[in-house]
XYZ file of C-alpha atoms in Angstrom:
586
model
C 29.836 -12.762 -47.044
C 27.540 -13.357 -44.071
C 29.059 -12.748 -40.643
C 28.833 -16.010 -38.677
C 30.693 -14.819 -35.594
C 28.971 -15.958 -32.365
C 26.550 -13.483 -30.804
C 27.073 -12.249 -27.258
C 24.582 -14.828 -25.981
C 26.364 -17.600 -27.868
C 29.741 -16.468 -26.553
C 28.539 -16.572 -22.964
C 26.945 -19.963 -23.490
C 30.116 -21.306 -25.096
C 32.100 -20.129 -22.066
C 29.933 -22.200 -19.702
C 29.974 -25.239 -21.965
C 33.775 -25.180 -22.299
C 34.046 -25.524 -18.519
C 31.479 -28.320 -18.329
C 32.445 -30.265 -21.448
C 36.105 -29.493 -22.247
C 36.351 -32.406 -24.675
C 33.334 -31.435 -26.764
C 32.789 -28.800 -29.454
C 31.358 -25.999 -27.305
C 30.245 -23.946 -30.310
C 28.162 -26.802 -31.702
C 26.755 -27.553 -28.236
C 25.792 -23.909 -27.764
C 23.899 -23.906 -31.035
C 22.160 -27.133 -30.051
C 21.132 -25.569 -26.739
C 19.707 -22.492 -28.456
C 17.900 -24.592 -31.059
C 16.451 -26.860 -28.361
C 15.118 -23.799 -26.569
C 14.012 -22.159 -29.833
C 15.999 -19.120 -28.754
C 17.269 -16.496 -31.202
C 21.049 -16.107 -30.695
C 20.641 -12.343 -31.082
C 18.236 -12.079 -28.144
C 19.253 -9.140 -25.953
C 20.301 -9.802 -22.392
C 17.896 -8.699 -19.654
C 19.035 -5.843 -17.458
C 21.056 -7.233 -14.514
C 20.185 -6.758 -10.844
C 16.440 -6.430 -11.454
C 14.203 -7.218 -8.506
C 11.525 -9.489 -9.932
C 9.500 -9.242 -6.719
C 8.233 -6.744 -4.173
C 6.524 -6.631 -0.776
C 3.313 -8.081 -2.228
C 5.002 -11.398 -2.942
C 4.068 -14.231 -0.589
C 4.290 -17.847 -1.728
C 2.112 -20.869 -1.007
C 3.880 -24.262 -1.006
C 1.612 -27.218 -1.722
C 1.277 -30.598 -3.317
C -1.074 -30.740 -6.274
C -3.339 -33.165 -4.400
C -3.294 -31.844 -0.820
C -6.901 -30.649 -1.193
C -9.383 -33.221 -2.482
C -13.050 -32.971 -3.354
C -15.491 -35.516 -4.737
C -15.620 -35.829 -8.544
C -13.021 -33.103 -9.100
C -9.365 -33.105 -10.108
C -7.266 -32.022 -7.089
C -5.543 -29.316 -9.152
C -8.957 -27.867 -9.982
C -9.889 -27.987 -6.284
C -6.644 -26.186 -5.426
C -7.191 -23.566 -8.122
C -10.677 -22.770 -6.802
C -9.423 -22.599 -3.205
C -6.500 -20.262 -3.820
C -8.566 -17.999 -6.088
C -11.445 -17.664 -3.605
C -9.673 -17.915 -0.235
C -6.067 -16.761 -0.759
C -6.227 -14.276 -3.639
C -5.530 -11.371 -1.251
C -2.911 -13.161 0.847
C -0.506 -14.753 -1.639
C 0.975 -13.939 -5.035
C 2.667 -17.223 -5.963
C 1.960 -20.944 -5.794
C 4.764 -23.475 -5.529
C 3.424 -26.747 -6.891
C 5.546 -29.584 -5.580
C 6.191 -32.318 -8.199
C 2.916 -33.020 -9.982
C 4.223 -35.635 -12.407
C 3.693 -39.402 -12.538
C 6.002 -40.813 -9.864
C 6.987 -44.046 -8.147
C 7.926 -42.904 -4.616
C 8.873 -39.994 -2.330
C 5.547 -38.213 -2.886
C 6.517 -37.021 -6.347
C 10.285 -36.631 -6.199
C 10.880 -39.922 -8.047
C 9.703 -38.625 -11.401
C 8.704 -41.155 -14.066
C 7.760 -38.638 -16.776
C 8.755 -34.960 -16.657
C 6.448 -33.997 -19.520
C 3.035 -34.974 -18.157
C 0.842 -34.206 -15.161
C -0.098 -37.102 -12.898
C -3.633 -37.955 -14.130
C -4.697 -38.469 -10.508
C -4.026 -34.737 -9.897
C -5.249 -33.167 -13.128
C -3.959 -31.897 -16.446
C -1.637 -29.190 -17.767
C -4.561 -26.844 -18.364
C -5.272 -26.792 -14.609
C -1.754 -25.460 -13.990
C -2.166 -22.904 -16.755
C -5.396 -21.765 -15.054
C -3.554 -21.183 -11.759
C -0.889 -19.198 -13.638
C -3.537 -16.687 -14.781
C -3.925 -15.371 -11.210
C -0.649 -16.335 -9.532
C 3.007 -16.789 -10.296
C 3.615 -20.544 -10.469
C 6.802 -22.233 -9.280
C 7.483 -25.754 -10.483
C 10.028 -28.286 -9.323
C 12.830 -29.162 -11.676
C 13.820 -32.508 -10.131
C 17.180 -32.303 -11.797
C 19.494 -34.573 -9.794
C 17.705 -37.884 -10.282
C 14.671 -39.630 -11.718
C 12.628 -42.749 -11.003
C 13.968 -46.265 -11.493
C 10.610 -46.914 -13.174
C 11.038 -44.149 -15.750
C 11.290 -44.847 -19.477
C 14.799 -43.417 -19.349
C 15.952 -46.034 -16.840
C 14.223 -48.862 -18.696
C 16.069 -47.732 -21.825
C 19.316 -47.545 -19.842
C 18.982 -51.187 -18.837
C 18.181 -52.123 -22.438
C 21.050 -50.036 -23.817
C 18.865 -47.897 -26.084
C 18.231 -44.157 -26.395
C 16.988 -41.956 -24.911
C 18.535 -43.167 -21.687
C 21.426 -45.465 -22.597
C 24.000 -43.090 -21.080
C 21.746 -40.952 -18.890
C 22.708 -42.345 -15.471
C 25.834 -41.998 -13.381
C 27.779 -45.223 -12.980
C 30.550 -45.826 -10.454
C 33.095 -48.499 -9.629
C 31.953 -50.329 -6.470
C 35.611 -50.765 -5.509
C 36.370 -47.050 -5.702
C 36.855 -45.057 -2.511
C 33.558 -43.198 -2.127
C 33.909 -42.522 1.582
C 34.196 -38.751 1.071
C 30.768 -38.483 -0.561
C 28.371 -36.292 1.426
C 24.835 -37.674 1.533
C 21.514 -36.968 3.267
C 20.561 -40.649 3.652
C 21.726 -43.869 5.310
C 21.041 -46.261 2.385
C 23.949 -47.641 0.296
C 25.158 -45.120 -2.293
C 25.371 -47.564 -5.209
C 22.678 -49.840 -6.603
C 23.581 -52.966 -8.546
C 21.680 -53.157 -11.847
C 21.578 -55.861 -14.498
C 21.738 -54.317 -17.971
C 22.145 -55.503 -21.531
C 25.807 -54.552 -21.164
C 26.305 -56.497 -17.948
C 26.226 -55.637 -14.268
C 26.429 -51.918 -13.558
C 26.446 -49.871 -10.350
C 24.432 -46.666 -10.488
C 24.719 -43.718 -8.105
C 21.742 -43.087 -5.783
C 22.177 -40.022 -3.589
C 18.734 -40.352 -2.018
C 17.159 -43.799 -2.521
C 17.481 -46.805 -4.794
C 14.313 -45.689 -6.561
C 15.943 -42.322 -7.347
C 18.781 -42.878 -9.814
C 21.172 -39.970 -10.253
C 21.440 -38.483 -13.733
C 24.791 -38.117 -15.463
C 25.258 -34.481 -16.428
C 28.691 -35.309 -17.818
C 26.608 -36.346 -20.820
C 25.433 -33.140 -22.582
C 22.405 -35.025 -23.910
C 20.971 -34.799 -20.388
C 21.417 -31.025 -20.476
C 19.521 -30.861 -23.761
C 16.750 -33.059 -22.316
C 16.284 -30.672 -19.398
C 16.295 -27.644 -21.680
C 13.372 -29.242 -23.535
C 11.622 -29.875 -20.215
C 12.170 -26.291 -19.012
C 10.832 -24.899 -22.274
C 7.682 -27.012 -21.868
C 7.160 -25.664 -18.340
C 7.533 -22.101 -19.585
C 4.948 -22.756 -22.285
C 2.532 -24.035 -19.625
C 2.792 -20.886 -17.496
C 5.538 -21.812 -15.015
C 7.940 -18.916 -14.473
C 9.671 -19.761 -11.191
C 11.926 -22.818 -11.129
C 12.971 -24.675 -7.993
C 16.146 -26.653 -8.696
C 15.609 -29.620 -6.405
C 18.659 -31.150 -4.667
C 20.868 -29.284 -7.112
C 23.902 -29.258 -4.776
C 24.461 -32.968 -5.583
C 24.208 -32.537 -9.373
C 27.834 -33.198 -10.374
C 29.777 -36.209 -9.134
C 33.500 -36.870 -8.903
C 34.480 -40.099 -7.085
C 36.987 -39.331 -4.345
C 35.412 -35.929 -3.700
C 32.437 -34.997 -1.478
C 30.395 -34.718 -4.722
C 28.440 -31.779 -3.356
C 28.714 -28.072 -4.249
C 31.262 -28.816 -6.971
C 32.326 -25.995 -9.325
C 30.608 -27.745 -12.254
C 27.297 -27.575 -10.370
C 27.574 -23.798 -10.042
C 28.562 -23.570 -13.716
C 25.467 -25.550 -14.703
C 23.200 -23.233 -12.705
C 24.745 -20.214 -14.426
C 24.149 -21.845 -17.804
C 20.500 -22.672 -17.047
C 19.857 -19.164 -15.782
C 21.438 -17.654 -18.887
C 19.158 -19.584 -21.210
C 15.977 -19.258 -19.142
C 16.185 -15.509 -18.553
C 16.873 -14.817 -22.220
C 13.771 -16.784 -23.177
C 11.547 -15.346 -20.411
C 13.171 -12.345 -18.662
C 10.629 -12.406 -15.797
C 11.610 -15.960 -14.819
C 13.186 -16.748 -11.468
C 15.542 -19.550 -10.390
C 15.541 -20.821 -6.820
C 18.116 -23.322 -5.568
C 17.086 -25.912 -2.985
C 20.293 -26.687 -1.085
C 19.701 -28.049 2.406
C 23.285 -27.575 3.552
C 25.247 -25.491 6.090
C 24.586 -21.771 5.869
C 27.875 -20.552 4.390
C 27.732 -23.180 1.639
C 24.131 -22.236 0.905
C 25.070 -18.574 0.375
C 27.439 -19.495 -2.463
C 24.445 -20.297 -4.679
C 23.837 -16.599 -5.242
C 27.097 -16.574 -7.202
C 27.754 -13.003 -8.242
C 24.034 -12.401 -8.751
C 24.323 -14.748 -11.746
C 23.188 -18.070 -10.264
C 20.074 -18.314 -8.089
C 17.753 -15.339 -7.879
C 16.597 -16.726 -4.529
C 18.078 -19.241 -2.113
C 16.168 -21.062 0.591
C 16.921 -19.661 4.033
C 17.414 -23.128 5.488
C 18.775 -21.959 8.832
C 15.614 -20.005 9.642
C 13.244 -22.894 10.544
C 15.417 -24.606 13.181
C 16.736 -21.347 14.675
C 13.327 -19.659 14.882
C 11.645 -22.734 16.344
C 14.516 -23.095 18.799
C 14.085 -19.442 19.840
C 10.358 -19.835 20.436
C 10.566 -23.045 22.454
C 13.535 -21.873 24.553
C 12.504 -18.226 24.932
C 15.972 -17.106 23.861
C 16.760 -15.477 20.496
C 20.547 -15.193 20.920
C 21.422 -17.639 18.141
C 18.759 -16.316 15.782
C 20.137 -12.782 16.170
C 23.751 -13.861 15.747
C 22.911 -15.757 12.576
C 20.946 -12.876 11.045
C 23.703 -10.402 11.859
C 26.134 -12.644 9.956
C 23.897 -12.818 6.878
C 24.948 -10.463 4.079
C 22.228 -8.251 2.624
C 21.300 -9.799 -0.702
C 22.404 -7.875 -3.797
C 19.688 -6.212 -5.852
C 18.309 -8.880 -8.140
C 18.710 -11.580 -5.492
C 16.962 -12.297 -2.228
C 16.130 -15.008 0.286
C 13.179 -17.386 0.328
C 12.052 -17.495 3.950
C 10.105 -20.459 5.244
C 9.560 -22.205 8.566
C 7.706 -25.299 7.364
C 7.730 -27.324 4.169
C 6.866 -30.737 2.767
C 10.175 -31.943 4.186
C 11.315 -31.847 7.784
C 13.173 -29.200 9.750
C 16.713 -29.535 8.407
C 19.462 -29.830 11.001
C 22.558 -29.470 8.809
C 21.848 -25.706 8.537
C 22.360 -25.467 12.327
C 25.976 -26.642 12.052
C 28.186 -24.031 13.680
C 25.095 -22.170 14.959
C 23.794 -24.418 17.762
C 25.922 -26.414 20.178
C 25.551 -30.197 20.341
C 23.724 -29.853 23.663
C 21.332 -27.229 22.298
C 20.619 -29.349 19.243
C 19.986 -32.424 21.395
C 17.625 -30.397 23.597
C 15.714 -29.191 20.534
C 15.463 -32.738 19.146
C 14.217 -34.130 22.458
C 11.631 -31.347 22.739
C 10.329 -32.063 19.232
C 10.093 -35.760 20.089
C 8.062 -34.778 23.139
C 5.666 -32.937 20.822
C 5.235 -36.016 18.600
C 8.085 -35.493 16.125
C 10.261 -38.137 14.478
C 13.954 -37.890 13.584
C 15.460 -38.840 10.204
C 19.184 -39.535 9.947
C 21.968 -39.408 7.397
C 25.265 -41.254 7.117
C 28.437 -39.213 7.633
C 31.607 -39.998 5.628
C 32.953 -41.999 8.605
C 29.836 -44.196 8.592
C 28.121 -42.630 11.602
C 24.346 -42.109 11.560
C 23.601 -38.510 12.453
C 20.284 -36.617 12.851
C 19.442 -34.965 9.536
C 15.976 -33.504 10.017
C 13.064 -33.310 12.443
C 9.774 -34.537 11.016
C 6.863 -32.744 12.642
C 4.058 -30.353 11.717
C 4.744 -26.714 12.556
C 1.608 -26.589 14.713
C 2.903 -29.415 16.914
C 6.483 -28.124 16.876
C 5.264 -24.957 18.612
C 2.989 -26.736 21.093
C 4.972 -25.631 24.142
C 8.376 -24.813 25.561
C 11.522 -26.691 26.472
C 10.935 -25.897 30.137
C 7.196 -26.528 30.514
C 6.218 -28.812 27.659
C 2.805 -28.279 25.987
C 1.069 -25.147 27.237
C -1.712 -22.636 26.527
C 0.419 -20.469 24.197
C 0.433 -22.718 21.121
C -1.573 -20.375 18.882
C 0.282 -17.258 20.055
C 3.630 -18.958 19.450
C 2.512 -20.148 15.999
C 1.222 -16.696 15.024
C 4.440 -15.084 16.254
C 6.514 -17.464 14.113
C 4.503 -16.566 11.011
C 4.910 -12.861 11.742
C 8.689 -13.180 12.118
C 8.934 -14.936 8.773
C 6.814 -12.284 7.059
C 8.919 -9.480 8.551
C 12.405 -10.564 7.529
C 14.362 -9.594 4.441
C 13.253 -11.923 1.657
C 10.135 -13.484 0.168
C 8.013 -15.411 2.709
C 6.734 -18.866 1.748
C 3.948 -20.645 3.643
C 3.516 -24.396 3.480
C -0.206 -24.930 2.953
C -0.606 -26.636 6.334
C 0.711 -23.506 8.041
C -2.432 -21.705 6.882
C -4.569 -24.307 8.650
C -2.539 -25.281 11.723
C -2.628 -28.914 10.592
C -1.541 -31.399 13.244
C 0.856 -34.343 12.999
C -0.601 -37.022 10.703
C 0.570 -40.096 12.583
C -1.804 -42.395 10.682
C -0.195 -41.392 7.404
C 3.248 -42.240 8.811
C 1.952 -45.665 9.813
C 0.503 -46.184 6.331
C 3.559 -45.085 4.352
C 6.348 -46.018 6.746
C 7.925 -42.615 5.977
C 8.580 -40.063 8.741
C 8.058 -37.131 6.341
C 4.426 -38.183 5.888
C 3.731 -36.719 9.326
C 3.533 -33.274 7.707
C 1.896 -34.274 4.411
C -1.733 -34.548 5.478
C -4.416 -34.803 2.781
C -7.440 -32.589 3.470
C -10.865 -33.592 2.227
C -12.518 -30.322 1.250
C -15.682 -31.078 3.205
C -13.585 -31.521 6.357
C -11.471 -28.431 5.677
C -14.473 -26.237 4.981
C -16.064 -27.475 8.202
C -13.079 -26.626 10.420
C -12.571 -23.247 8.701
C -16.209 -22.317 9.274
C -16.503 -23.375 12.919
C -14.691 -22.136 16.060
C -11.578 -24.336 15.821
C -7.896 -23.540 16.041
C -7.813 -24.133 12.260
C -10.242 -21.252 11.715
C -8.332 -19.039 14.137
C -5.010 -19.746 12.395
C -6.401 -19.249 8.884
C -8.109 -15.958 9.687
C -5.132 -14.562 11.595
C -2.452 -15.441 9.050
C -4.417 -14.454 5.943
C -5.247 -11.101 7.543
C -1.640 -10.499 8.591
C -0.441 -11.420 5.085
C -2.776 -8.804 3.589
C -1.321 -6.137 5.893
C 2.220 -7.213 5.101
C 1.726 -7.028 1.325
C 0.921 -3.293 1.526
C 4.075 -2.201 3.397
C 7.017 -1.045 1.280
C 9.345 -1.535 4.258
C 8.732 -5.265 3.791
C 10.109 -5.256 0.252
C 12.375 -8.336 0.071
C 15.401 -6.072 -0.499
C 14.499 -3.308 1.953
C 17.111 -2.400 4.571
C 17.239 -4.594 7.669
C 19.110 -3.950 10.924
C 18.971 -6.246 13.935
C 18.294 -4.434 17.218
C 19.833 -5.364 20.559
C 17.016 -5.599 23.110
C 18.181 -8.610 25.091
C 17.609 -12.307 24.488
C 13.855 -12.286 25.137
C 12.828 -9.617 22.639
C 13.678 -10.294 19.010
C 13.632 -7.002 17.105
C 14.826 -5.412 13.896
C 14.299 -2.323 11.768
C 13.199 -2.317 8.133
C 13.261 0.695 5.828
C 11.737 0.860 2.351
C 13.966 1.298 -0.677
C 12.742 4.875 -1.092
C 13.345 5.487 2.672
C 9.811 6.748 3.186
C 8.560 3.961 5.422
C 10.369 2.825 8.551
C 9.092 -0.200 10.454
C 10.192 -1.699 13.747
C 9.291 -5.373 14.133
C 9.460 -6.370 17.824
C 8.595 -9.854 19.090
C 8.286 -11.248 22.589
C 9.567 -14.788 22.018
C 8.899 -15.949 25.592
C 5.937 -17.226 27.627
C 6.266 -14.290 30.052
C 5.387 -10.571 29.619
C 8.347 -8.504 28.449
C 8.688 -4.719 28.644
C 10.800 -2.129 26.867
C 10.877 1.638 26.450
C 10.077 3.209 23.096
C 13.039 5.488 23.717
C 15.254 2.468 22.890
C 14.017 2.650 19.289
C 14.975 6.282 18.695
C 11.713 6.996 16.886
C 11.613 10.062 14.650
C 9.815 12.600 16.843
C 7.977 14.324 13.997
C 6.392 11.111 12.699
C 3.268 9.368 13.937
C 3.939 5.759 14.912
C 1.253 3.095 14.632
C 1.194 -0.638 15.253
C -0.031 -1.998 11.916
C -1.469 -5.127 13.546
C -3.744 -3.474 16.127
C -3.927 0.094 14.744
C -2.693 1.352 18.123
C -1.115 4.815 17.865
C 1.881 5.519 20.108
C 1.874 9.257 20.678
C 4.296 9.137 23.618
C 7.583 8.179 22.000
C 9.152 7.567 25.410
C 6.409 5.289 26.753
C 7.022 1.914 28.343
C 5.471 -0.913 26.335
C 4.677 -4.367 27.687
C 4.226 -7.251 25.278
C 2.289 -10.294 26.437
C 3.692 -13.775 25.727
C 4.518 -14.066 22.020
C 2.889 -10.724 21.237
C 4.532 -8.600 18.552
C 4.425 -5.092 17.082
C 4.806 -3.836 13.540
C 5.482 -0.224 14.494
C 5.547 2.012 11.422
C 5.665 5.729 10.620
C 3.456 5.206 7.567
C 0.732 2.685 6.830
C 0.377 1.163 3.407
C -3.208 0.723 2.284
C -4.434 -2.843 1.939
C -6.038 -3.379 -1.480
C -8.401 -6.333 -1.670
C -9.495 -8.194 -4.792
C -13.137 -9.251 -5.068
């Protein structure tokens, strides 16, 4: 008689499903999940705690249509640009939602299975995946009110009839944590009468009901499609809000973590080199929980880094940045941080909770307003509108200081910020506009009425090629950052999981030590984060006397290990005892 006992994979899957769907047959659901994913139940588990990255990994974040050329699909334009201009500087491309959408620049998805025809086709994404790792957005919390699913919901037919989360408008929902000020519920007329659907973000973004396992199966089909098209890294957008329980905050619920563990289990058995990244713009300690026990996210966004680093550079004081980093646990092998200082969204302020005082946060907000920024708000459970994020381009955010306003150090400050991000434990991710030093796009804000549009400029390729080939700050930024990225990718001390220790050199010098996993390369990263010269003695670093120490950026050799070193405003050193060789393609 054939043995039909569940395999190890099935048993683990059943365990997750029993937590999520206690009133359903977990064994049958597990088999449906495996069949949907076309996954053999006997598939062996990948080895745990594998680092699926190294020091060569640097990510580009971009919309599919940020670069546009005449008579060419934007995805084709992007593919040509990254292959010719960034092949030596990045290893991965994060394509923000490239699907047909109705609002929010792609995050109101109408159809998860097709590429927006205005951007290109699936084969363009597959072409990018031949030279780079590709990360795609799994917009998993909600979809567009203009999607087929929602039309079917209103008509009471499948697929979609029970796909959306409904709530009682008379229920007490005051505890719900949200990032917006709009009403939580939207009244909808359906075949079955008036319903009230849950909208965490906007009334065009209707939250999906993961209490219905059919939604899980739908997303497994979607994930499998992405894998077939060459996507291997998955960004779980707004995943902290996935599970709802009226009367609770409906954020970071245990079922949400269980769902992430389930998705990871299935994905990594199908494609062991795949990576899951959780996008959870929440206070730091809550964010850290998405590592689980190295069984949830492979990477988490380091959301506290952008506001704290920008605050350090405009105030000339790194006290809070140091304190935060000293409190951060080293990531376990097989997990790491995704470091970024600019993205398609604004500079999140919730991740500063408990890290900056109210006065310091107000000072930062007022400074960003002075540099042309806008402020988006959210509604707190008591009904108060509170600043949620700063909307500004990184170039403008670093235009000057709190004390002096705009000054002559904008490029130096910008370059220093990029260097800090590339030096820290984790995988660095550059928003495409950080490669160009793109300014605030105020006209786009006026056209869309959305503050976030200020940092979502569309470059015509003729204009971009012109500014990159003439003496402009755009050319200076592009050349400096691409060159620094090439140096960074060759240093084993910058492995995302290499040792990191914060050094105490006062509030004006931000410094830390990195050591490669094999302990052969030591690297001291030292940054002057002020607009004044700052000096220190090399004796403070306790350099190994028998090693030769060289600044990797300037190739300056420091033979006197006791010498006094003066750093000019925003100057930095990558002082290493060994120099990895930069290998260029093409």
